[in-house]
Coordinates of C-alpha atoms in Angstrom, one line a residue:
Chain A
M120 CA 15.6 81.4 35.0
S121 CA 12.2 82.5 32.8
P122 CA 9.5 84.6 33.4
S123 CA 6.9 83.5 34.9
H124 CA 5.1 84.4 32.1
N125 CA 7.2 82.2 28.8
R126 CA 7.1 79.3 30.7
A127 CA 3.6 78.9 31.3
R128 CA 3.6 79.6 27.4
R129 CA 5.7 76.9 26.7
G130 CA 4.1 74.9 28.9
F131 CA 0.6 75.3 26.8
A132 CA 2.5 75.2 23.5
K133 CA 3.9 71.1 25.2
Y134 CA 0.2 70.6 25.7
I135 CA -0.7 70.9 22.2
G136 CA 1.9 68.2 21.6
L137 CA -0.3 65.3 22.9
T138 CA -3.5 66.5 21.3
P139 CA -2.9 64.9 18.2
F140 CA -2.6 61.1 20.0
A141 CA -6.0 62.8 22.8
I142 CA -7.9 63.1 19.9
Y143 CA -7.7 60.3 17.9
V144 CA -8.5 58.2 20.8
L145 CA -10.7 60.5 22.0
L146 CA -12.1 59.0 18.3
F147 CA -11.1 55.3 17.9
L148 CA -11.9 54.2 21.5
A149 CA -13.0 56.3 24.3
V150 CA -16.5 57.1 21.5
P151 CA -17.2 54.0 20.6
T152 CA -16.2 52.8 23.8
T153 CA -19.3 55.2 25.2
L154 CA -21.7 53.8 22.0
A155 CA -20.9 50.1 22.8
V156 CA -22.3 50.3 26.9
V157 CA -24.3 52.9 25.7
T158 CA -27.1 52.5 22.9
G159 CA -27.5 49.6 24.7
F160 CA -30.5 51.9 27.3
F161 CA -32.1 52.9 23.6
T162 CA -34.7 52.3 21.4
D163 CA -34.2 52.6 17.8
T164 CA -35.6 55.9 17.4
G165 CA -33.6 57.4 20.5
E166 CA -36.0 56.4 23.8
F167 CA -34.3 55.5 27.0
T168 CA -34.8 51.9 28.2
F169 CA -34.8 49.3 30.2
A170 CA -35.2 46.5 27.6
N171 CA -32.3 44.8 26.4
V172 CA -30.5 45.2 29.3
L173 CA -33.2 42.9 31.6
G174 CA -33.2 41.4 28.1
I175 CA -29.7 40.2 28.8
F176 CA -31.0 37.8 31.9
D177 CA -33.3 36.0 29.3
P178 CA -32.5 32.5 29.6
L179 CA -31.7 32.7 26.0
I180 CA -29.1 34.8 27.0
L181 CA -27.8 33.7 30.5
G182 CA -27.2 30.4 28.5
T183 CA -24.4 31.9 26.3
F184 CA -23.7 33.6 29.2
F185 CA -22.8 30.8 30.9
S186 CA -21.3 28.6 28.6
S187 CA -19.0 31.5 27.5
F188 CA -17.7 31.5 31.4
W189 CA -17.6 27.1 31.2
L190 CA -15.8 27.5 28.1
S191 CA -13.8 30.6 29.0
A192 CA -12.5 28.7 33.3
V193 CA -11.8 25.5 31.6
S194 CA -9.3 26.7 28.9
A195 CA -7.7 29.8 31.1
V196 CA -7.3 25.9 33.8
I197 CA -5.5 24.3 31.8
G198 CA -3.8 26.4 30.1
A199 CA -1.8 28.0 32.6
V200 CA -1.4 24.4 34.5
V201 CA 0.6 23.2 31.4
G202 CA 1.6 27.1 30.5
A203 CA 3.2 27.5 34.0
L204 CA 4.6 23.6 33.3
V205 CA 6.4 24.8 30.1
C206 CA 7.5 27.5 32.3
F207 CA 9.6 25.6 35.2
A208 CA 11.3 23.6 31.7
L209 CA 12.6 26.4 30.1
L210 CA 13.6 27.7 33.7
G211 CA 17.4 28.1 33.3
T212 CA 17.7 27.9 30.0
R213 CA 19.1 31.1 28.1
A214 CA 16.7 33.7 27.6
E215 CA 19.3 34.8 24.2
G216 CA 19.0 31.6 23.6
A217 CA 17.8 29.8 20.2
L218 CA 15.2 27.7 22.0
R219 CA 14.0 30.7 24.4
T220 CA 13.4 32.7 21.3
V221 CA 11.8 30.1 19.1
V222 CA 9.4 28.8 22.2
D223 CA 8.3 33.3 22.4
S224 CA 7.9 33.9 19.6
A225 CA 5.8 30.7 18.1
S226 CA 4.2 31.8 21.3
S227 CA 2.8 35.2 20.7
V228 CA 2.5 33.0 17.0
L229 CA -0.1 31.0 18.3
A230 CA -1.2 33.4 20.8
Q231 CA -2.2 36.4 19.9
F232 CA -2.7 36.4 16.2
G233 CA -4.1 32.4 15.5
G234 CA -7.8 33.8 14.9
V235 CA -9.6 32.6 11.9
M236 CA -6.4 30.3 10.9
L237 CA -6.3 27.5 14.7
A238 CA -9.8 27.2 12.7
F239 CA -8.7 25.6 10.6
A240 CA -6.1 24.3 11.7
F241 CA -8.1 22.5 14.2
I242 CA -10.8 21.4 11.2
A243 CA -8.0 20.1 9.5
T244 CA -6.8 18.0 12.3
I245 CA -10.0 16.4 14.8
G246 CA -12.3 17.4 11.8
T247 CA -15.1 14.4 9.9
Q248 CA -11.3 14.5 6.9
G249 CA -8.8 14.9 9.7
F250 CA -5.8 13.1 10.2
V251 CA -6.3 12.1 13.5
T252 CA -9.7 11.8 13.4
A253 CA -8.5 9.5 10.0
V254 CA -5.4 8.0 12.8
L255 CA -8.3 7.5 16.1
A256 CA -10.5 5.3 13.7
D257 CA -8.2 3.2 11.5
V258 CA -5.6 2.4 13.9
F259 CA -7.2 2.0 17.5
G260 CA -11.2 2.1 15.9
I261 CA -12.0 5.0 17.7
D262 CA -15.0 7.3 16.4
I263 CA -15.2 11.0 18.3
F264 CA -18.1 11.6 16.1
A265 CA -20.3 8.7 18.0
N266 CA -22.2 11.4 19.7
G267 CA -22.2 13.3 16.8
V268 CA -19.9 16.1 15.3
W269 CA -19.1 18.3 18.4
I270 CA -16.0 19.7 16.6
Y271 CA -18.4 22.9 15.3
Q272 CA -20.0 23.1 19.2
V273 CA -18.8 24.9 22.6
P274 CA -17.4 21.8 22.7
G275 CA -15.3 22.1 19.9
L276 CA -13.9 25.2 21.2
L277 CA -12.3 23.9 23.6
L278 CA -9.3 22.3 22.1
P279 CA -8.4 25.3 19.7
Y280 CA -9.1 27.9 22.7
I281 CA -6.1 26.0 24.7
Y282 CA -3.9 25.6 22.1
F283 CA -4.4 29.8 22.2
Q284 CA -3.7 29.7 26.2
V285 CA -1.3 27.5 26.9
P286 CA 1.3 29.9 25.1
L287 CA -0.2 32.9 26.7
M288 CA 0.4 31.9 29.6
I289 CA 4.1 31.0 28.8
I290 CA 4.2 34.7 28.7
T291 CA 3.6 36.0 30.7
F292 CA 4.0 34.0 33.4
M293 CA 8.1 33.7 32.6
P294 CA 8.6 36.8 34.4
A295 CA 7.0 35.4 37.0
L296 CA 9.1 32.7 37.0
E297 CA 12.8 34.0 36.8
G298 CA 12.4 35.8 39.5
L299 CA 12.6 33.6 41.4
K300 CA 15.6 33.5 43.8
I301 CA 18.5 31.5 42.6
Q302 CA 19.2 32.2 47.1
W303 CA 15.4 31.5 48.3
A304 CA 16.2 28.3 47.2
E305 CA 20.0 27.8 48.5
A306 CA 18.7 29.1 51.1
N307 CA 16.5 25.6 51.7
A308 CA 19.0 23.6 50.4
T309 CA 21.5 25.4 53.2
L310 CA 18.9 25.0 56.0
G311 CA 17.8 21.3 55.2
G312 CA 14.6 21.7 53.0
S313 CA 14.0 19.3 49.5
R314 CA 13.2 19.9 46.4
V315 CA 10.0 19.2 47.2
T316 CA 9.1 22.1 50.5
Y317 CA 11.2 24.5 48.2
W318 CA 8.8 24.9 45.5
T319 CA 5.9 23.7 47.9
R320 CA 6.4 26.6 51.1
I321 CA 8.5 29.3 49.5
A322 CA 7.8 28.9 45.7
A323 CA 4.7 28.7 45.8
P324 CA 3.9 31.0 48.0
V325 CA 5.5 34.0 46.2
L326 CA 3.7 32.9 42.5
A327 CA 0.3 32.7 43.9
P328 CA -0.7 36.1 43.5
S329 CA 1.2 35.8 39.8
F330 CA -0.8 32.5 38.6
F331 CA -3.9 33.2 39.4
G332 CA -3.0 37.2 37.8
S333 CA -2.1 35.2 34.6
L334 CA -5.6 33.1 35.3
L335 CA -7.2 36.0 35.2
L336 CA -6.2 36.7 31.7
L337 CA -6.2 33.7 30.1
F338 CA -9.9 34.4 31.6
A339 CA -9.8 37.1 29.9
N340 CA -8.8 36.1 26.6
A341 CA -10.8 33.4 26.3
F342 CA -13.9 35.0 27.5
S343 CA -12.8 37.8 24.9
S344 CA -11.8 35.8 22.2
Y345 CA -14.4 36.0 18.8
A346 CA -12.2 35.0 15.0
T347 CA -11.9 31.2 16.3
A348 CA -15.1 30.5 17.7
A349 CA -16.6 32.6 14.7
A350 CA -14.7 31.2 12.0
L351 CA -15.4 27.0 13.6
I352 CA -19.2 27.6 14.3
S353 CA -21.1 29.5 10.7
Q354 CA -24.5 28.6 11.9
G355 CA -26.0 29.2 15.6
S356 CA -24.9 31.8 18.3
Q357 CA -23.7 29.8 21.6
I358 CA -20.8 32.3 23.5
V359 CA -21.3 35.8 24.3
P360 CA -19.3 37.0 21.4
L361 CA -21.2 35.8 18.6
Q362 CA -24.8 36.5 20.4
I363 CA -22.6 40.2 19.2
R364 CA -22.3 39.0 16.1
A365 CA -25.5 37.7 15.2
A366 CA -27.5 41.2 17.0
L367 CA -25.3 43.1 14.5
V368 CA -25.6 41.3 11.7
S369 CA -29.8 40.6 12.1
E370 CA -30.0 43.8 14.4
T371 CA -33.0 42.0 16.3
V372 CA -32.0 39.3 18.9
L373 CA -35.2 37.8 20.6
G374 CA -36.8 40.7 19.1
R375 CA -35.3 43.7 20.8
E376 CA -32.7 46.5 18.4
N377 CA -29.4 47.0 19.6
M378 CA -29.3 44.3 21.6
A379 CA -25.5 44.2 20.7
G380 CA -25.4 47.1 23.0
S381 CA -26.0 45.6 26.3
L382 CA -23.8 42.2 25.4
A383 CA -21.4 44.5 24.9
L384 CA -21.9 45.5 27.7
G385 CA -22.4 42.9 29.5
M386 CA -19.7 41.6 28.4
I387 CA -17.2 44.4 29.5
V388 CA -19.2 44.6 34.0
V389 CA -17.5 41.2 33.0
M390 CA -14.2 42.5 31.5
V391 CA -13.5 45.5 33.2
V392 CA -13.8 43.2 37.6
V393 CA -11.7 40.2 36.1
M394 CA -9.1 42.6 34.9
W395 CA -9.1 44.7 37.9
G396 CA -9.1 41.1 39.7
Y397 CA -5.7 40.9 37.4
S398 CA -4.9 44.3 38.1
V399 CA -4.6 43.8 42.1
L400 CA -2.8 40.6 41.8
Q401 CA -0.1 42.0 39.3
S402 CA 0.4 45.1 42.7
R403 CA 0.9 41.9 45.1
T404 CA 3.5 40.3 42.0
A405 CA 5.4 43.6 41.9
R406 CA 7.2 43.3 44.9
W407 CA 9.4 40.5 44.7
Q408 CA 10.5 40.6 41.4
R409 CA 13.1 43.9 41.8
Chain B
M92 CA 22.8 48.4 36.0
M93 CA 19.8 46.6 35.2
V94 CA 21.3 45.9 32.0
S95 CA 25.5 44.6 32.5
A96 CA 23.4 42.6 35.3
G97 CA 21.9 40.5 32.3
T98 CA 24.7 40.3 30.8
L99 CA 26.5 39.3 34.0
P100 CA 26.7 35.0 34.5
G101 CA 27.7 33.7 31.5
R102 CA 31.0 33.2 32.4
D103 CA 29.9 31.8 35.8
K104 CA 26.7 30.1 33.3
T105 CA 28.5 25.9 34.2
S106 CA 28.2 26.3 38.4
R107 CA 25.3 28.3 38.6
V108 CA 23.2 26.4 36.2
S109 CA 24.4 23.1 37.9
N110 CA 24.2 24.9 41.8
A111 CA 20.4 25.7 40.8
T112 CA 19.9 22.4 39.5
R113 CA 21.3 20.8 42.3
V114 CA 19.2 22.9 45.5
G115 CA 15.9 22.6 43.2
A116 CA 16.2 25.4 41.1
E117 CA 15.6 24.5 37.9
P118 CA 15.2 21.8 36.6
S119 CA 16.6 18.9 35.6
R120 CA 17.7 18.0 32.0
T121 CA 15.6 15.0 32.1
A122 CA 12.1 16.9 33.9
R123 CA 13.0 19.7 30.8
A124 CA 13.3 16.7 28.3
V125 CA 9.8 15.2 29.4
I126 CA 7.8 18.4 29.4
L127 CA 9.1 20.6 26.3
G128 CA 8.7 16.9 24.7
V129 CA 5.5 16.7 25.3
V130 CA 3.9 19.7 25.2
G131 CA 6.2 20.7 21.8
V132 CA 5.0 16.7 20.0
V133 CA 1.2 17.7 21.1
F134 CA 1.4 21.0 19.8
A135 CA 2.6 20.4 16.0
I136 CA -0.2 18.2 15.5
P137 CA -2.7 20.8 14.7
I138 CA 0.7 22.3 12.4
V139 CA 1.0 19.2 10.9
G140 CA -2.4 18.5 10.6
M141 CA -2.2 21.7 8.7
I142 CA 1.0 20.8 6.5
I143 CA -1.2 17.4 5.7
F144 CA -4.4 18.7 4.0
T145 CA -2.7 21.4 2.7
F146 CA -1.2 17.7 0.0
R147 CA -4.9 15.7 0.4
D148 CA -6.5 15.1 -2.6
G149 CA -10.2 15.5 -1.5
L150 CA -12.0 12.8 -3.7
T151 CA -10.1 10.0 -3.1
G152 CA -8.3 11.1 -0.2
T153 CA -4.8 9.8 -2.0
Y154 CA -1.7 12.9 -1.6
T155 CA -1.5 15.2 -4.4
L156 CA 1.2 18.5 -4.8
D157 CA -1.7 19.8 -6.9
H158 CA -2.9 22.3 -4.3
W159 CA 0.7 24.1 -4.0
T160 CA 1.5 23.7 -8.1
G161 CA -1.9 25.3 -8.8
L162 CA -1.1 28.4 -6.5
F163 CA 1.4 29.5 -9.7
A164 CA -0.5 27.5 -12.4
P165 CA -0.6 30.8 -15.7
D166 CA -4.8 31.8 -14.7
A167 CA -3.8 31.4 -10.9
A168 CA -4.2 35.1 -10.2
R169 CA -7.7 35.3 -11.2
T170 CA -8.7 32.2 -9.6
Y171 CA -7.6 33.8 -6.6
R172 CA -8.0 36.8 -7.5
N173 CA -10.2 38.2 -4.3
L174 CA -7.4 36.8 -2.1
F175 CA -4.5 38.6 -3.3
T176 CA -7.2 41.7 -3.5
A177 CA -7.0 40.6 0.4
I178 CA -3.8 40.0 1.1
G179 CA -3.1 44.0 -1.5
N180 CA -5.8 45.5 1.8
S181 CA -4.4 43.8 4.7
L182 CA -0.6 44.4 4.0
T183 CA -2.4 48.4 3.0
L184 CA -3.6 48.2 6.6
A185 CA -0.6 47.0 7.8
A186 CA 1.5 50.1 6.7
V187 CA -1.1 52.6 7.7
T188 CA -1.6 51.2 10.9
V189 CA 2.4 51.7 12.2
A190 CA 2.2 55.0 10.6
I191 CA -0.9 55.9 13.5
V192 CA 2.0 54.3 15.7
L193 CA 5.0 56.3 14.3
V194 CA 3.4 59.5 14.6
L195 CA 1.0 59.9 16.9
L196 CA 1.7 56.7 19.9
L197 CA 6.1 57.3 20.0
P198 CA 5.4 61.4 20.0
T199 CA 3.1 61.3 22.5
M200 CA 5.0 58.5 24.9
L201 CA 9.0 61.2 24.0
L202 CA 6.9 63.9 25.4
V203 CA 4.7 61.6 28.3
H204 CA 8.5 60.4 28.5
L205 CA 10.8 63.5 29.1
Q206 CA 8.2 66.3 29.8
F207 CA 4.9 64.9 31.7
P208 CA 6.4 62.3 33.9
R209 CA 3.6 62.6 36.1
L210 CA 1.0 62.0 33.0
R211 CA 3.4 58.0 32.8
R212 CA 0.7 55.9 34.1
V213 CA -2.5 57.9 32.9
L214 CA -0.5 57.3 28.7
E215 CA 0.2 53.3 30.2
F216 CA -3.6 52.8 31.5
I217 CA -5.0 55.0 28.3
C218 CA -2.6 52.1 26.3
I219 CA -4.4 49.4 28.0
I220 CA -7.8 50.1 27.3
P221 CA -7.7 47.8 24.4
I222 CA -6.7 44.6 26.1
T223 CA -10.0 45.3 29.4
V224 CA -11.8 46.8 25.7
P225 CA -12.8 43.5 23.3
A226 CA -12.6 43.7 19.5
V227 CA -15.5 42.2 19.0
V228 CA -17.3 45.2 22.4
L229 CA -15.5 48.0 20.8
V230 CA -16.8 47.2 16.9
V231 CA -19.9 47.4 18.6
G232 CA -19.7 51.3 18.6
L233 CA -17.5 52.2 15.7
A234 CA -20.2 50.5 13.4
P235 CA -21.7 54.5 14.0
V236 CA -18.0 56.3 14.2
Y237 CA -17.5 54.8 10.9
S238 CA -20.7 56.0 9.4
I239 CA -19.0 59.5 9.9
V240 CA -15.7 57.9 9.2
V241 CA -17.0 56.8 5.3
R242 CA -18.5 60.6 4.9
T243 CA -15.3 62.5 5.6
F244 CA -12.7 59.3 3.7
G245 CA -14.5 57.3 1.7
G246 CA -14.6 54.0 2.5
S247 CA -11.4 53.1 1.0
I248 CA -9.9 50.5 3.1
W249 CA -7.1 52.4 5.0
T250 CA -9.7 54.0 6.7
L251 CA -9.8 50.4 9.2
A252 CA -6.0 51.8 10.3
F253 CA -7.4 53.7 12.7
A254 CA -9.6 51.3 14.5
Y255 CA -6.5 48.8 14.1
G256 CA -4.0 52.0 15.4
I257 CA -6.5 51.1 18.8
T258 CA -6.0 47.2 18.9
V259 CA -2.2 47.2 18.5
L260 CA -2.0 49.9 21.5
P261 CA -1.0 47.6 24.5
F262 CA 1.4 46.0 22.3
A263 CA 3.6 48.9 20.7
Y264 CA 2.9 50.6 23.9
R265 CA 4.6 48.0 25.7
A266 CA 8.2 47.5 23.4
I267 CA 8.8 51.3 22.5
Q268 CA 7.9 51.7 27.0
S269 CA 11.0 48.4 27.4
N270 CA 12.8 50.7 25.3
L271 CA 12.2 53.3 26.8
E272 CA 13.0 52.2 30.1
S273 CA 16.0 50.6 29.1
V274 CA 17.4 54.0 27.9
D275 CA 18.3 57.0 30.0
V276 CA 16.5 59.1 27.5
I277 CA 16.6 62.7 29.4
T278 CA 20.3 62.5 30.4
L279 CA 20.4 61.9 26.7
S280 CA 18.6 65.0 25.9
E281 CA 19.5 67.1 28.5
A282 CA 23.1 66.9 27.7
A283 CA 22.2 66.7 23.6
R284 CA 20.5 70.4 24.6
S285 CA 24.1 71.5 26.8
L286 CA 25.5 71.3 23.5
G287 CA 22.6 73.0 21.6
A288 CA 20.7 70.4 20.1
N289 CA 17.4 71.8 18.9
W290 CA 14.0 69.6 20.0
F291 CA 14.3 67.9 16.4
S292 CA 17.4 67.1 16.3
V293 CA 17.9 65.8 19.5
T294 CA 14.7 63.8 19.1
W295 CA 16.1 62.6 15.2
R296 CA 19.7 61.7 16.0
V297 CA 20.7 61.1 20.1
L298 CA 16.8 59.4 20.6
L299 CA 15.5 57.9 17.4
P300 CA 19.1 55.7 17.0
N301 CA 18.5 54.7 21.2
L302 CA 15.0 53.5 20.6
R303 CA 15.3 51.8 17.1
R304 CA 14.8 48.2 18.8
G305 CA 11.6 49.3 20.5
V306 CA 10.2 51.3 17.8
L307 CA 11.4 48.1 15.2
A308 CA 9.8 45.7 17.4
A309 CA 6.1 47.8 17.7
S310 CA 6.0 47.9 13.7
F311 CA 7.3 44.3 13.7
I312 CA 4.0 43.3 16.2
S313 CA 1.7 45.6 15.1
V314 CA 1.7 44.3 11.2
A315 CA 1.8 40.8 13.0
V316 CA -1.6 42.1 14.8
V317 CA -2.7 43.3 11.6
L318 CA -2.7 41.1 9.9
G319 CA -4.4 38.5 12.0
E320 CA -7.2 40.6 12.2
F321 CA -10.5 39.8 11.9
T322 CA -12.9 40.6 13.8
I323 CA -13.3 44.6 13.6
A324 CA -13.5 43.7 9.1
S325 CA -15.9 41.0 9.7
L326 CA -18.3 42.5 11.5
L327 CA -17.3 46.2 9.2
N328 CA -17.2 44.1 6.0
R329 CA -14.4 44.6 4.8
V330 CA -12.5 42.4 3.4
N331 CA -9.3 41.7 4.3
L332 CA -6.9 38.4 5.1
Q333 CA -9.1 36.7 7.2
T334 CA -12.3 37.5 6.1
A335 CA -10.5 36.0 2.8
L336 CA -9.3 33.6 4.0
L337 CA -12.4 32.4 6.5
Q338 CA -14.7 32.9 2.9
V339 CA -12.1 30.8 1.1
S340 CA -12.3 28.1 3.1
Q341 CA -16.1 27.5 1.4
S342 CA -14.9 26.6 -2.0
D343 CA -11.0 25.8 -1.7
P344 CA -10.4 24.2 1.8
Y345 CA -6.7 23.8 0.8
V346 CA -6.5 27.6 -0.9
A347 CA -7.1 28.4 2.9
V348 CA -5.1 26.2 4.4
I349 CA -2.1 27.0 2.1
F350 CA -2.2 30.8 2.8
S351 CA -3.0 30.3 6.8
L352 CA 0.6 28.6 7.3
L353 CA 2.2 30.6 5.2
A354 CA 1.2 33.3 7.2
L355 CA 1.6 32.1 10.2
A356 CA 5.4 30.9 9.6
F357 CA 5.5 35.0 7.6
A358 CA 3.9 36.3 11.4
F359 CA 6.9 34.0 13.1
V360 CA 9.7 34.9 11.7
L361 CA 8.2 38.4 11.8
L362 CA 8.7 37.8 15.9
L363 CA 11.4 35.6 15.1
L364 CA 13.7 39.6 14.2
I365 CA 12.0 40.8 17.5
G366 CA 13.6 38.6 19.7
R367 CA 16.9 38.4 17.4
F368 CA 17.2 42.8 17.9
G369 CA 15.7 42.0 21.0
S370 CA 19.1 40.0 22.0
T371 CA 21.5 42.2 19.4
G372 CA 21.0 45.2 21.7
R373 CA 21.0 44.2 25.1
D374 CA 24.7 42.3 23.9
R375 CA 25.8 46.0 22.4
S376 CA 24.4 48.2 24.7
P377 CA 27.1 48.4 27.6
S378 CA 30.2 48.1 24.9
A379 CA 28.4 51.0 23.5

């Protein structure tokens, strides 16, 4: 059709169209990520060092990683189970119906935009002045803070975290449940299978990769979450994101400079492993969603 | 094909639903009501807690409307000046972030979809990186980047939108991509080209009207994400709605909770609108 040099020139011109986005992503995603990971290996004066990275293995920092793991795992498991139950209950409702539209929107708000505001919600509910705290004390005579005010500690994060994990599970797991084909249930019924055999022998194996994939996504979500914890816990740094806050604000944690960089590196390593597992499981799910 | 399949079941819905329930593929009405009822009530408690909190009189423990009426008092604009400034900042940031999505991401996605099909996976990979690199990690590297940005563009608040454009990438990408996949963009643009349209009118008069739903959804979800963003603003010492709310909550927790409720309601309505646009767009497309 066109001479090759003409086509080559047009090809080059086409690539120019990609440069603005490429430069933007380079400057504000690639450079910051690289800096975040690399600064951990340098001192303030620019000399290479392993001291900061080895600082991760300090018992104090390892403890915060352990707290983060614990919080993320527990909230992910509870969120995944409750969220999957809600998805099951929503099966058979119209995707464009009022119920699903409201559930989807509410889930997105709570899963992705709550942050600081969720911390307020839980202070207003189960804080020392909260209304559930008051009802429990006045009506049932239960003092939920008998063993100390745990809401501003790591256990206090558990309820708000579950509160944003369940909606995220609903958003991510619903498509997989909707991918189940009615014919499979019919075939099961025709062959004399019960409800229980359908869900345990057919649905469960098909849904398993997607369920565990969503579980990993929930883990990653809790592990990387900062806003709720920062709003709830103003003193101390019991989880890794709060350690990063301390490192950025005071610039020295454990008397080491650039500790924020090595904490960031530690977080990225965990996130990459978890998200890699998520994508592997996700690609196994795709088989059934045709 | 897929679009029409989604609209078909309307006619034989009644028979299908009962059949699906009978063979065990769907929950019974009772099971659905119990699960949704229990989870719904439990999830309503913290929101109800916030609403009750805004009517509490902190000193006497009784209930009062003062916290709400206080917002309309003559001196409210002065009392809550910092909060209103912060809301202005967040709205500015939302506008600039949407502009970044529309000017940088959308044309790139169109270009890749039409001209570089082999780069689709690369673009997708880039756009979901921000899920793996959380904001609290990104901010560690953004601090030095922003010391240069401030020197170049000055320290005004809108520059923070450069970072927010990255934060909203996964959301905006998914919204636009699902629309791109449901419309046969390649055939549309080839048809327009063969009728003599130049690339500008192909994009402006053929592609964008067909992608309106995805573009709107991407914009709304970006606005919602920016209004809820705390991590980056807080750690870079900038003032936006969420950092101001946290600050106000230390002196006047009632006002902080009132504005949180309003912000949550606003985000909810935005996302509800996406849902409605989505359904009208899907209903209309087969007949159009």
